[in-house]
Amino acid sequence: MATSESPKVGIIMGSQSDWPVMKEAARLLGELGVAYEARIVSAHRTPDRLVSYAKDAKGRGLKVIIAGAGGAAHLPGMTASMTPLPVLGVPVQSKTLSGLDSLLSIVQMPRGVPVGTLAIGEAGAVNAGIMAASIVALEDDSVAAKLDAYRQAQTDGVGETPEG
Amino acid sequence: MATSESPKVGIIMGSQSDWPVMKEAARLLGELGVAYEARIVSAHRTPDRLVSYAKDAKGRGLKVIIAGAGGAAHLPGMTASMTPLPVLGVPVQSKTLSGLDSLLSIVQMPRGVPVGTLAIGEAGAVNAGIMAASIVALEDDSVAAKLDAYRQAQTDGVGETPEG
Amino acid sequence: MATSESPKVGIIMGSQSDWPVMKEAARLLGELGVAYEARIVSAHRTPDRLVSYAKDAKGRGLKVIIAGAGGAAHLPGMTASMTPLPVLGVPVQSKTLSGLDSLLSIVQMPRGVPVGTLAIGEAGAVNAGIMAASIVALEDDSVAAKLDAYRQAQTDGVGETPEG
Amino acid sequence: MATSESPKVGIIMGSQSDWPVMKEAARLLGELGVAYEARIVSAHRTPDRLVSYAKDAKGRGLKVIIAGAGGAAHLPGMTASMTPLPVLGVPVQSKTLSGLDSLLSIVQMPRGVPVGTLAIGEAGAVNAGIMAASIVALEDDSVAAKLDAYRQAQTDGVGETPEG
Amino acid sequence: MATSESPKVGIIMGSQSDWPVMKEAARLLGELGVAYEARIVSAHRTPDRLVSYAKDAKGRGLKVIIAGAGGAAHLPGMTASMTPLPVLGVPVQSKTLSGLDSLLSIVQMPRGVPVGTLAIGEAGAVNAGIMAASIVALEDDSVAAKLDAYRQAQTDGVGETPEG
Amino acid sequence: MATSESPKVGIIMGSQSDWPVMKEAARLLGELGVAYEARIVSAHRTPDRLVSYAKDAKGRGLKVIIAGAGGAAHLPGMTASMTPLPVLGVPVQSKTLSGLDSLLSIVQMPRGVPVGTLAIGEAGAVNAGIMAASIVALEDDSVAAKLDAYRQAQTDGVGETPEG
Amino acid sequence: MATSESPKVGIIMGSQSDWPVMKEAARLLGELGVAYEARIVSAHRTPDRLVSYAKDAKGRGLKVIIAGAGGAAHLPGMTASMTPLPVLGVPVQSKTLSGLDSLLSIVQMPRGVPVGTLAIGEAGAVNAGIMAASIVALEDDSVAAKLDAYRQAQTDGVGETPEG
Amino acid sequence: MATSESPKVGIIMGSQSDWPVMKEAARLLGELGVAYEARIVSAHRTPDRLVSYAKDAKGRGLKVIIAGAGGAAHLPGMTASMTPLPVLGVPVQSKTLSGLDSLLSIVQMPRGVPVGTLAIGEAGAVNAGIMAASIVALEDDSVAAKLDAYRQAQTDGVGETPEG
């Protein structure tokens, strides 16, 4: 679950069960030509791994971290507390409260430690991939060109009249 | 902010601004004869302190940890991820969403890492103190007696008819 | 639905229909070596049974009560009003409001009578079992060891990279 | 806080602090000529008083019970579990969640034990008084006449055009 | 959809689609020996029928009206505005917002015009039937006896230990 | 509270207390040159007035009705049930639930009877006035011109850079 | 997806996936004899198309625009910012938050730019069609007659007693 | 409201009334040595300005856009629809719904057009400033150093024990 190049974006998630959602972020990064890695890092079950991952991220050359989690979702915010890198959060839809708990747990960070939060669920994972690419694109013309093309294709793909 | 005896209960909170709420827990523990300590431990601004506090808690003789925080409140859950001690969470009322964000961030923990969550705000802080005492009381007859007396006084203090 | 040893933890629930959720608490207690009993005690349909159960609990040697209920869930709080033992509440997911009603009915207790509330649904039942064990473990080294092993296994069970 | 006649309606509330809201119910009953009594009965702090009050209510000649409480409001539902009389519930506005917790704790009763729930706060207390009177009025022409007059005056009191 | 005797309780609902829920109220009334009638009265599609039904209800000998509706549920409140009889409201679960809209539209009546609101969905319909019976029972010993028996059977029907 | 010309828009509200909000609609209509009238019509306290007002509206030459109400706000929907005219609804902010109850009671109308709902509170009242004017403007060039000017002035009134 | 006559109502939606809901608006307009067109206009993916559509709408002879979208639904409000025509908004039910996000994104417009918002989902689409027809009917007797007939048929179609 | 250097970050907001919140973003950028500009750009009142601002932003050398708005907050998402730059959204607390409407309108963007959303209100504005700086810092060592210092000072500023 990683591109061969040295990864620019780290995708982390609280559990294997978040992967069906979070792999949308990976798919987008692949499509936009951004090297990434994907790891399971549970804030609650593997706190030491979380500390290492967050503290080492910048030194390992990552530029952006995408973190997805559900329920009392602490992974994005705790990662942000231990790295100066921009952290994007994806609220994974929870079984009981439709992801409202995930959303509030991620977005309502106190002043001083930001998490840029995307929509609940797959749309959010897709968008985390795009946003990470837009950050990388600031200094990478190849990614910028791919992002422009992606956006143009997206615009072109909207039909004029509804069908069916 | 600690009793002289070796503390049995650790009260931690994310910020000085949580203290007006959280000191209600301290007040109750004092009243019920349970030695405690109170510390500021910010999950987001002092993650290293959080790790140390949580990992050392049991070895230092603590029996219960009470953690209060607001908004995207990660302190109780992250503490619970690094100690086998029972952790009680107090959702501090947030400015914008009345503490619903604090509540969901604390209570909706994933399977495997529990936080016993109390009510939002002062009532929750009072009750965290009482519940910590009830745990200590399981093996401490003096605390048990004080808890029984507190409960009896509380019952006796309810007037028969409303006034005014 | 009880271990042969004298039970340390009482699991009660408002109805047979809560059992598929609440048996997760029983399963965890079994796994962690804590003797328990499970009873149906409906606050609304069997109020006398509730009074007896709550008032007799401490005298019968119970250390912790886990109470699960849904909707206007009064069982945990009413139990807590009649016993000095620590009471843990599990909000069972309701049909109409996804358990938000259950959660608020359990967690928002007034000052003086605490219920340590866990997450909505199965995750909460699992965690109530773990938390009850963590309380028992304070004075029972065998349970403490099993709890440590459980937590370690849980940490070890988290894969490094997502699959699929 | 009671009329001299043998009371037909019992107004109970969880705490003295609920009285400023609940006395609106008393005021209406007075206005509509229905004998009532008002008592503080805390489900959580005086559970024995709750049991006595609810079990004795019918025998003492009460026809309707109005119960007001806030937060995890268990008083109306627990009363309904121990009396065949109709029970009306008034959700008192809570400090943190504006009474949404009170409302859900009262109205979401499981099948078998009804509580007729009114609006949150003062409007609900007024309306509980009116509704109790409308039940008493079914067999009391004097109350029925007063209720009709009250309703007519209410209609007459609505101005034609807004002013100011 | 009516008992042969002159009905004491009128069950009205906004649409045929509410009947699967509302017939639970009818079933209970049948079981408790209370004569009832069931009618479709749409506040929005048949406002004239609503006016007639509400204004004639008392004269026709009805004692209680049970009104069920979903979404922007105006039937219970509008009925209450045109009859002095006690009106019970059942929020029918809506497709999009799980009945929260139905609940708030019914329960949040302004001061002066009460609707005694039951739980969302089937539990609320069952309970509306029971509550209507409890009102009728105030002056009908036969219904009172059946209600007592129903409540006793309900209590007796609660098993001691969970199974499965 | 009416312009001298024969009114094109009727502004109705449930109570005098809604006027401070609803007069914003009147102010806008005055500003945009649309004749209007303002009336208090309480769905719950003056149901007969509601029936007359709604049924007579079209015959009296009204083109649009603006209805404002709070809590269990039935006025807009019930008006819409008795007139073929377009009805605009303004949810007045409620004391307890911030107008969420008002909003859902107005907007969630069942299929067949629409209410075009505006924002909660003053912004909604202003916008109801503008929207009513935009409907009148479809066949009234003078109003159309005033509306265009209003919109242009609004655009021109937005400063370039924030101050302070 | 358009009637042959010059369209009076424009139905726009953010995506093909909104069509199963929005075609209910089209169906109603067809039934009520109002010429319409249906277009996909994505605020986020085709912002230029949105600008053109909104700015040209009045000049092209449209009288009303119906805009449907889900999630962070910006289409109705942005359209309203660029046309003086009345704009009706339909919140399409979202996957994660049941359309509450769609509803609030559409209805809570700031003062100055109104969107008349209908119910979430199909009921709202049906009602947007009816409301647009009611606006067109103000100056079109044929549509007015069809609308009256539709409303009468709707009333006549309500059965007297529930079945099943 | 701009630094003299060519701005790297554009702060836009829907209205002058958002500035007391949004200037916290400006303050942080100033503190972290990031050149910025601040502009009022109303999505609804100045849609043309929005189009120009968003489309020109990249060409003018901006790297990140911070957009704040309240209620039906369309500014961040619409900006994101017209620029490939990363867009950060700040939900400004609304008068009626505490900013929940603002939050959902900003964060719930459909797949393809991301907005990295921060907390409601001032904390979110502060954090938008920090996050924008963290993006700029990826290629600017001076900003990176200032950000590290800011974070360290923040950590150092957390007292050990609560006071008062």
Tab-separated table of N, CA and C in Angstrom, chain B residues 53-162:
chain	number	residue	atom	x	y	z
B	53	TYR	N	2.422	10.950	31.875
B	53	TYR	CA	1.433	10.895	32.948
B	53	TYR	C	0.652	9.581	32.902
B	54	ALA	N	0.200	9.240	31.715
B	54	ALA	CA	-0.632	8.043	31.593
B	54	ALA	C	0.167	6.779	31.891
B	55	LYS	N	1.390	6.722	31.368
B	55	LYS	CA	2.186	5.500	31.555
B	55	LYS	C	2.668	5.324	32.991
B	56	ASP	N	2.901	6.440	33.683
B	56	ASP	CA	3.417	6.344	35.048
B	56	ASP	C	2.314	6.216	36.098
B	57	ALA	N	1.094	6.454	35.699
B	57	ALA	CA	0.025	6.608	36.694
B	57	ALA	C	-0.095	5.404	37.630
B	58	LYS	N	-0.153	4.234	37.056
B	58	LYS	CA	-0.348	3.047	37.890
B	58	LYS	C	0.850	2.835	38.811
B	59	GLY	N	2.033	2.958	38.257
B	59	GLY	CA	3.237	2.744	39.056
B	59	GLY	C	3.350	3.725	40.218
B	60	ARG	N	2.817	4.925	40.011
B	60	ARG	CA	2.858	5.938	41.073
B	60	ARG	C	1.772	5.692	42.120
B	61	GLY	N	0.974	4.659	41.955
B	61	GLY	CA	-0.002	4.329	42.994
B	61	GLY	C	-1.394	4.880	42.771
B	62	LEU	N	-1.605	5.551	41.661
B	62	LEU	CA	-2.953	6.022	41.394
B	62	LEU	C	-3.880	4.840	41.141
B	63	LYS	N	-5.149	5.012	41.503
B	63	LYS	CA	-6.151	3.961	41.295
B	63	LYS	C	-7.115	4.334	40.175
B	64	VAL	N	-7.392	5.602	40.058
B	64	VAL	CA	-8.372	6.092	39.086
B	64	VAL	C	-7.858	7.402	38.504
B	65	ILE	N	-8.136	7.634	37.217
B	65	ILE	CA	-7.812	8.935	36.622
B	65	ILE	C	-9.115	9.583	36.162
B	66	ILE	N	-9.264	10.847	36.518
B	66	ILE	CA	-10.385	11.661	36.035
B	66	ILE	C	-9.812	12.661	35.044
B	67	ALA	N	-10.327	12.635	33.806
B	67	ALA	CA	-9.798	13.535	32.790
B	67	ALA	C	-10.930	14.389	32.223
B	68	GLY	N	-10.716	15.702	32.238
B	68	GLY	CA	-11.737	16.608	31.700
B	68	GLY	C	-11.191	17.402	30.537
B	69	ALA	N	-12.009	17.571	29.511
B	69	ALA	CA	-11.571	18.360	28.358
B	69	ALA	C	-12.797	18.756	27.555
B	70	GLY	N	-12.611	19.749	26.659
B	70	GLY	CA	-13.736	20.253	25.876
B	70	GLY	C	-13.456	20.219	24.387
B	71	GLY	N	-14.511	20.431	23.575
B	71	GLY	CA	-14.375	20.413	22.119
B	71	GLY	C	-13.965	19.035	21.634
B	72	ALA	N	-12.991	18.975	20.738
B	72	ALA	CA	-12.448	17.684	20.297
B	72	ALA	C	-11.609	17.160	21.450
B	73	ALA	N	-12.284	16.567	22.423
B	73	ALA	CA	-11.677	16.236	23.710
B	73	ALA	C	-11.013	14.862	23.643
B	74	HIS	N	-9.689	14.879	23.488
B	74	HIS	CA	-8.961	13.621	23.294
B	74	HIS	C	-8.251	13.153	24.556
B	75	LEU	N	-8.204	13.981	25.568
B	75	LEU	CA	-7.414	13.659	26.755
B	75	LEU	C	-7.894	12.375	27.454
B	76	PRO	N	-9.192	12.238	27.723
B	76	PRO	CA	-9.617	11.019	28.431
B	76	PRO	C	-9.291	9.746	27.639
B	77	GLY	N	-9.639	9.733	26.379
B	77	GLY	CA	-9.421	8.532	25.580
B	77	GLY	C	-7.961	8.200	25.382
B	78	MET	N	-7.134	9.216	25.158
B	78	MET	CA	-5.713	8.934	24.960
B	78	MET	C	-5.071	8.457	26.255
B	79	THR	N	-5.510	9.008	27.385
B	79	THR	CA	-5.024	8.513	28.667
B	79	THR	C	-5.398	7.036	28.823
B	80	ALA	N	-6.618	6.725	28.518
B	80	ALA	CA	-7.088	5.344	28.645
B	80	ALA	C	-6.302	4.401	27.739
B	81	SER	N	-5.771	4.936	26.656
B	81	SER	CA	-5.016	4.062	25.744
B	81	SER	C	-3.659	3.684	26.328
B	82	MET	N	-3.221	4.413	27.369
B	82	MET	CA	-1.877	4.154	27.895
B	82	MET	C	-1.823	3.775	29.360
B	83	THR	N	-2.961	3.410	29.920
B	83	THR	CA	-2.968	2.941	31.305
B	83	THR	C	-4.053	1.889	31.460
B	84	PRO	N	-3.808	0.886	32.289
B	84	PRO	CA	-4.886	-0.083	32.569
B	84	PRO	C	-5.839	0.401	33.661
B	85	LEU	N	-5.555	1.537	34.244
B	85	LEU	CA	-6.434	2.045	35.303
B	85	LEU	C	-7.779	2.473	34.715
B	86	PRO	N	-8.833	2.443	35.542
B	86	PRO	CA	-10.104	3.005	35.077
B	86	PRO	C	-9.978	4.517	34.878
B	87	VAL	N	-10.478	4.981	33.738
B	87	VAL	CA	-10.426	6.411	33.407
B	87	VAL	C	-11.853	6.945	33.303
B	88	LEU	N	-12.098	8.038	34.016
B	88	LEU	CA	-13.400	8.696	33.958
B	88	LEU	C	-13.262	9.990	33.164
B	89	GLY	N	-14.213	10.263	32.285
B	89	GLY	CA	-14.124	11.441	31.429
B	89	GLY	C	-15.203	12.468	31.745
B	90	VAL	N	-14.802	13.724	31.792
B	90	VAL	CA	-15.756	14.812	32.021
B	90	VAL	C	-15.763	15.734	30.803
B	91	PRO	N	-16.875	15.761	30.071
B	91	PRO	CA	-16.967	16.662	28.918
B	91	PRO	C	-17.174	18.100	29.406
B	92	VAL	N	-16.197	18.941	29.158
B	92	VAL	CA	-16.342	20.339	29.557
B	92	VAL	C	-17.147	21.064	28.483
B	93	GLN	N	-18.105	21.858	28.933
B	93	GLN	CA	-19.003	22.560	28.016
B	93	GLN	C	-18.220	23.455	27.065
B	94	SER	N	-18.425	23.264	25.788
B	94	SER	CA	-17.711	24.062	24.807
B	94	SER	C	-18.501	25.317	24.488
B	95	LYS	N	-17.800	26.286	23.925
B	95	LYS	CA	-18.394	27.603	23.677
B	95	LYS	C	-19.426	27.521	22.551
B	96	THR	N	-19.114	26.724	21.542
B	96	THR	CA	-19.995	26.757	20.377
B	96	THR	C	-21.091	25.694	20.382
B	97	LEU	N	-20.759	24.475	20.735
B	97	LEU	CA	-21.761	23.423	20.587
B	97	LEU	C	-22.255	22.874	21.925
B	98	SER	N	-22.144	23.668	22.992
B	98	SER	CA	-22.716	23.331	24.302
B	98	SER	C	-22.176	22.055	24.920
B	99	GLY	N	-21.082	21.557	24.396
B	99	GLY	CA	-20.516	20.361	24.988
B	99	GLY	C	-20.929	19.071	24.302
B	100	LEU	N	-21.771	19.164	23.285
B	100	LEU	CA	-22.127	17.945	22.560
B	100	LEU	C	-20.891	17.371	21.863
B	101	ASP	N	-20.042	18.269	21.351
B	101	ASP	CA	-18.795	17.805	20.742
B	101	ASP	C	-17.894	17.149	21.786
B	102	SER	N	-17.784	17.784	22.962
B	102	SER	CA	-16.958	17.221	24.028
B	102	SER	C	-17.484	15.844	24.421
B	103	LEU	N	-18.804	15.754	24.580
B	103	LEU	CA	-19.409	14.494	25.009
B	103	LEU	C	-19.123	13.373	24.009
B	104	LEU	N	-19.406	13.630	22.741
B	104	LEU	CA	-19.232	12.564	21.750
B	104	LEU	C	-17.754	12.188	21.589
B	105	SER	N	-16.864	13.186	21.707
B	105	SER	CA	-15.428	12.898	21.579
B	105	SER	C	-14.908	12.021	22.707
B	106	ILE	N	-15.603	12.064	23.826
B	106	ILE	CA	-15.141	11.298	24.986
B	106	ILE	C	-15.835	9.940	25.071
B	107	VAL	N	-17.131	9.928	24.845
B	107	VAL	CA	-17.897	8.708	25.139
B	107	VAL	C	-17.834	7.676	24.022
B	108	GLN	N	-17.669	8.118	22.788
B	108	GLN	CA	-17.800	7.179	21.668
B	108	GLN	C	-16.509	6.409	21.368
B	109	MET	N	-15.819	5.982	22.419
B	109	MET	CA	-14.564	5.242	22.268
B	109	MET	C	-14.799	3.898	21.558
B	110	PRO	N	-13.851	3.493	20.736
B	110	PRO	CA	-13.971	2.201	20.053
B	110	PRO	C	-13.790	1.039	21.028
B	111	ARG	N	-14.235	-0.126	20.618
B	111	ARG	CA	-14.129	-1.287	21.507
B	111	ARG	C	-12.665	-1.531	21.898
B	112	GLY	N	-12.431	-1.785	23.151
B	112	GLY	CA	-11.096	-2.091	23.610
B	112	GLY	C	-10.493	-1.066	24.554
B	113	VAL	N	-10.963	0.162	24.477
B	113	VAL	CA	-10.378	1.220	25.307
B	113	VAL	C	-11.497	2.073	25.904
B	114	PRO	N	-11.948	1.727	27.111
B	114	PRO	CA	-13.113	2.413	27.686
B	114	PRO	C	-12.780	3.717	28.402
B	115	VAL	N	-13.715	4.646	28.331
B	115	VAL	CA	-13.729	5.821	29.203
B	115	VAL	C	-15.128	5.899	29.804
B	116	GLY	N	-15.202	5.858	31.118
B	116	GLY	CA	-16.496	5.999	31.802
B	116	GLY	C	-16.848	7.476	31.831
B	117	THR	N	-17.863	7.853	31.043
B	117	THR	CA	-18.120	9.271	30.817
B	117	THR	C	-19.242	9.783	31.694
B	118	LEU	N	-19.039	10.967	32.249
B	118	LEU	CA	-20.046	11.593	33.095
B	118	LEU	C	-20.735	12.724	32.326
B	119	ALA	N	-21.668	13.384	32.978
B	119	ALA	CA	-22.455	14.449	32.338
B	119	ALA	C	-21.572	15.625	31.926
B	120	ILE	N	-22.069	16.409	30.998
B	120	ILE	CA	-21.382	17.618	30.548
B	120	ILE	C	-21.325	18.638	31.688
B	121	GLY	N	-20.143	19.187	31.899
B	121	GLY	CA	-19.998	20.321	32.811
B	121	GLY	C	-19.891	19.974	34.283
B	122	GLU	N	-20.257	20.935	35.134
B	122	GLU	CA	-20.030	20.808	36.578
B	122	GLU	C	-20.652	19.569	37.178
B	123	ALA	N	-21.878	19.231	36.762
B	123	ALA	CA	-22.514	18.029	37.314
B	123	ALA	C	-21.638	16.813	37.034
B	124	GLY	N	-21.041	16.782	35.847
B	124	GLY	CA	-20.164	15.668	35.507
B	124	GLY	C	-18.894	15.650	36.340
B	125	ALA	N	-18.369	16.823	36.648
B	125	ALA	CA	-17.152	16.874	37.465
B	125	ALA	C	-17.446	16.405	38.889
B	126	VAL	N	-18.553	16.894	39.450
B	126	VAL	CA	-18.970	16.416	40.770
B	126	VAL	C	-19.098	14.889	40.747
B	127	ASN	N	-19.786	14.391	39.743
B	127	ASN	CA	-20.048	12.954	39.693
B	127	ASN	C	-18.799	12.132	39.420
B	128	ALA	N	-17.847	12.699	38.706
B	128	ALA	CA	-16.578	11.982	38.527
B	128	ALA	C	-15.889	11.810	39.870
B	129	GLY	N	-15.956	12.860	40.691
B	129	GLY	CA	-15.381	12.745	42.031
B	129	GLY	C	-16.070	11.659	42.841
B	130	ILE	N	-17.387	11.639	42.789
B	130	ILE	CA	-18.134	10.629	43.543
B	130	ILE	C	-17.843	9.225	43.013
B	131	MET	N	-17.803	9.097	41.698
B	131	MET	CA	-17.586	7.760	41.151
B	131	MET	C	-16.170	7.261	41.454
B	132	ALA	N	-15.196	8.140	41.370
B	132	ALA	CA	-13.832	7.734	41.744
B	132	ALA	C	-13.812	7.286	43.205
B	133	ALA	N	-14.512	8.037	44.054
B	133	ALA	CA	-14.574	7.649	45.464
B	133	ALA	C	-15.254	6.293	45.627
B	134	SER	N	-16.282	6.035	44.831
B	134	SER	CA	-16.986	4.760	44.972
B	134	SER	C	-16.090	3.587	44.567
B	135	ILE	N	-15.150	3.859	43.665
B	135	ILE	CA	-14.197	2.799	43.288
B	135	ILE	C	-13.175	2.600	44.408
B	136	VAL	N	-12.642	3.703	44.905
B	136	VAL	CA	-11.700	3.608	46.026
B	136	VAL	C	-12.374	2.939	47.225
B	137	ALA	N	-13.656	3.257	47.432
B	137	ALA	CA	-14.391	2.748	48.590
B	137	ALA	C	-14.534	1.228	48.585
B	138	LEU	N	-14.357	0.606	47.430
B	138	LEU	CA	-14.501	-0.846	47.367
B	138	LEU	C	-13.527	-1.540	48.314
B	139	GLU	N	-12.372	-0.869	48.542
B	139	GLU	CA	-11.376	-1.477	49.444
B	139	GLU	C	-10.984	-0.524	50.566
B	140	ASP	N	-11.767	0.477	50.806
B	140	ASP	CA	-11.406	1.452	51.841
B	140	ASP	C	-12.666	1.801	52.629
B	141	ASP	N	-12.799	1.189	53.818
B	141	ASP	CA	-14.043	1.331	54.568
B	141	ASP	C	-14.299	2.761	55.016
B	142	SER	N	-13.228	3.492	55.237
B	142	SER	CA	-13.410	4.879	55.670
B	142	SER	C	-14.047	5.705	54.561
B	143	VAL	N	-13.561	5.531	53.359
B	143	VAL	CA	-14.165	6.244	52.240
B	143	VAL	C	-15.606	5.766	52.031
B	144	ALA	N	-15.792	4.454	52.164
B	144	ALA	CA	-17.146	3.908	52.001
B	144	ALA	C	-18.115	4.539	52.994
B	145	ALA	N	-17.655	4.693	54.207
B	145	ALA	CA	-18.521	5.294	55.234
B	145	ALA	C	-18.831	6.745	54.878
B	146	LYS	N	-17.806	7.471	54.442
B	146	LYS	CA	-18.033	8.869	54.072
B	146	LYS	C	-18.966	8.971	52.870
B	147	LEU	N	-18.835	8.057	51.944
B	147	LEU	CA	-19.705	8.066	50.767
B	147	LEU	C	-21.156	7.790	51.176
B	148	ASP	N	-21.312	6.811	52.082
B	148	ASP	CA	-22.674	6.525	52.570
B	148	ASP	C	-23.269	7.753	53.252
B	149	ALA	N	-22.454	8.419	54.047
B	149	ALA	CA	-22.940	9.603	54.757
B	149	ALA	C	-23.292	10.708	53.764
B	150	TYR	N	-22.443	10.853	52.760
B	150	TYR	CA	-22.704	11.885	51.744
B	150	TYR	C	-24.027	11.614	51.048
B	151	ARG	N	-24.240	10.361	50.678
B	151	ARG	CA	-25.474	10.000	49.996
B	151	ARG	C	-26.686	10.201	50.910
B	152	GLN	N	-26.524	9.841	52.179
B	152	GLN	CA	-27.645	10.018	53.102
B	152	GLN	C	-27.969	11.502	53.278
B	153	ALA	N	-26.929	12.308	53.419
B	153	ALA	CA	-27.150	13.750	53.601
B	153	ALA	C	-27.830	14.335	52.368
B	154	GLN	N	-27.422	13.819	51.248
B	154	GLN	CA	-28.016	14.290	49.999
B	154	GLN	C	-29.514	13.964	49.971
B	155	THR	N	-29.848	12.764	50.383
B	155	THR	CA	-31.257	12.370	50.437
B	155	THR	C	-32.011	13.228	51.455
B	156	ASP	N	-31.382	13.394	52.626
B	156	ASP	CA	-32.043	14.168	53.675
B	156	ASP	C	-32.226	15.626	53.285
B	157	GLY	N	-31.380	16.091	52.411
B	157	GLY	CA	-31.424	17.509	52.052
B	157	GLY	C	-32.521	17.885	51.066
B	158	VAL	N	-33.268	16.898	50.604
B	158	VAL	CA	-34.324	17.200	49.637
B	158	VAL	C	-35.598	17.589	50.381
B	159	GLY	N	-36.024	18.826	50.223
B	159	GLY	CA	-37.233	19.294	50.911
B	159	GLY	C	-38.474	18.546	50.447
B	160	GLU	N	-39.530	18.632	51.242
B	160	GLU	CA	-40.767	17.920	50.890
B	160	GLU	C	-41.585	18.681	49.847
B	161	THR	N	-41.667	19.986	50.048
B	161	THR	CA	-42.512	20.789	49.153
B	161	THR	C	-41.705	21.957	48.607
B	162	PRO	N	-41.990	22.322	47.387
B	162	PRO	CA	-41.245	23.426	46.785
B	162	PRO	C	-41.611	24.746	47.453
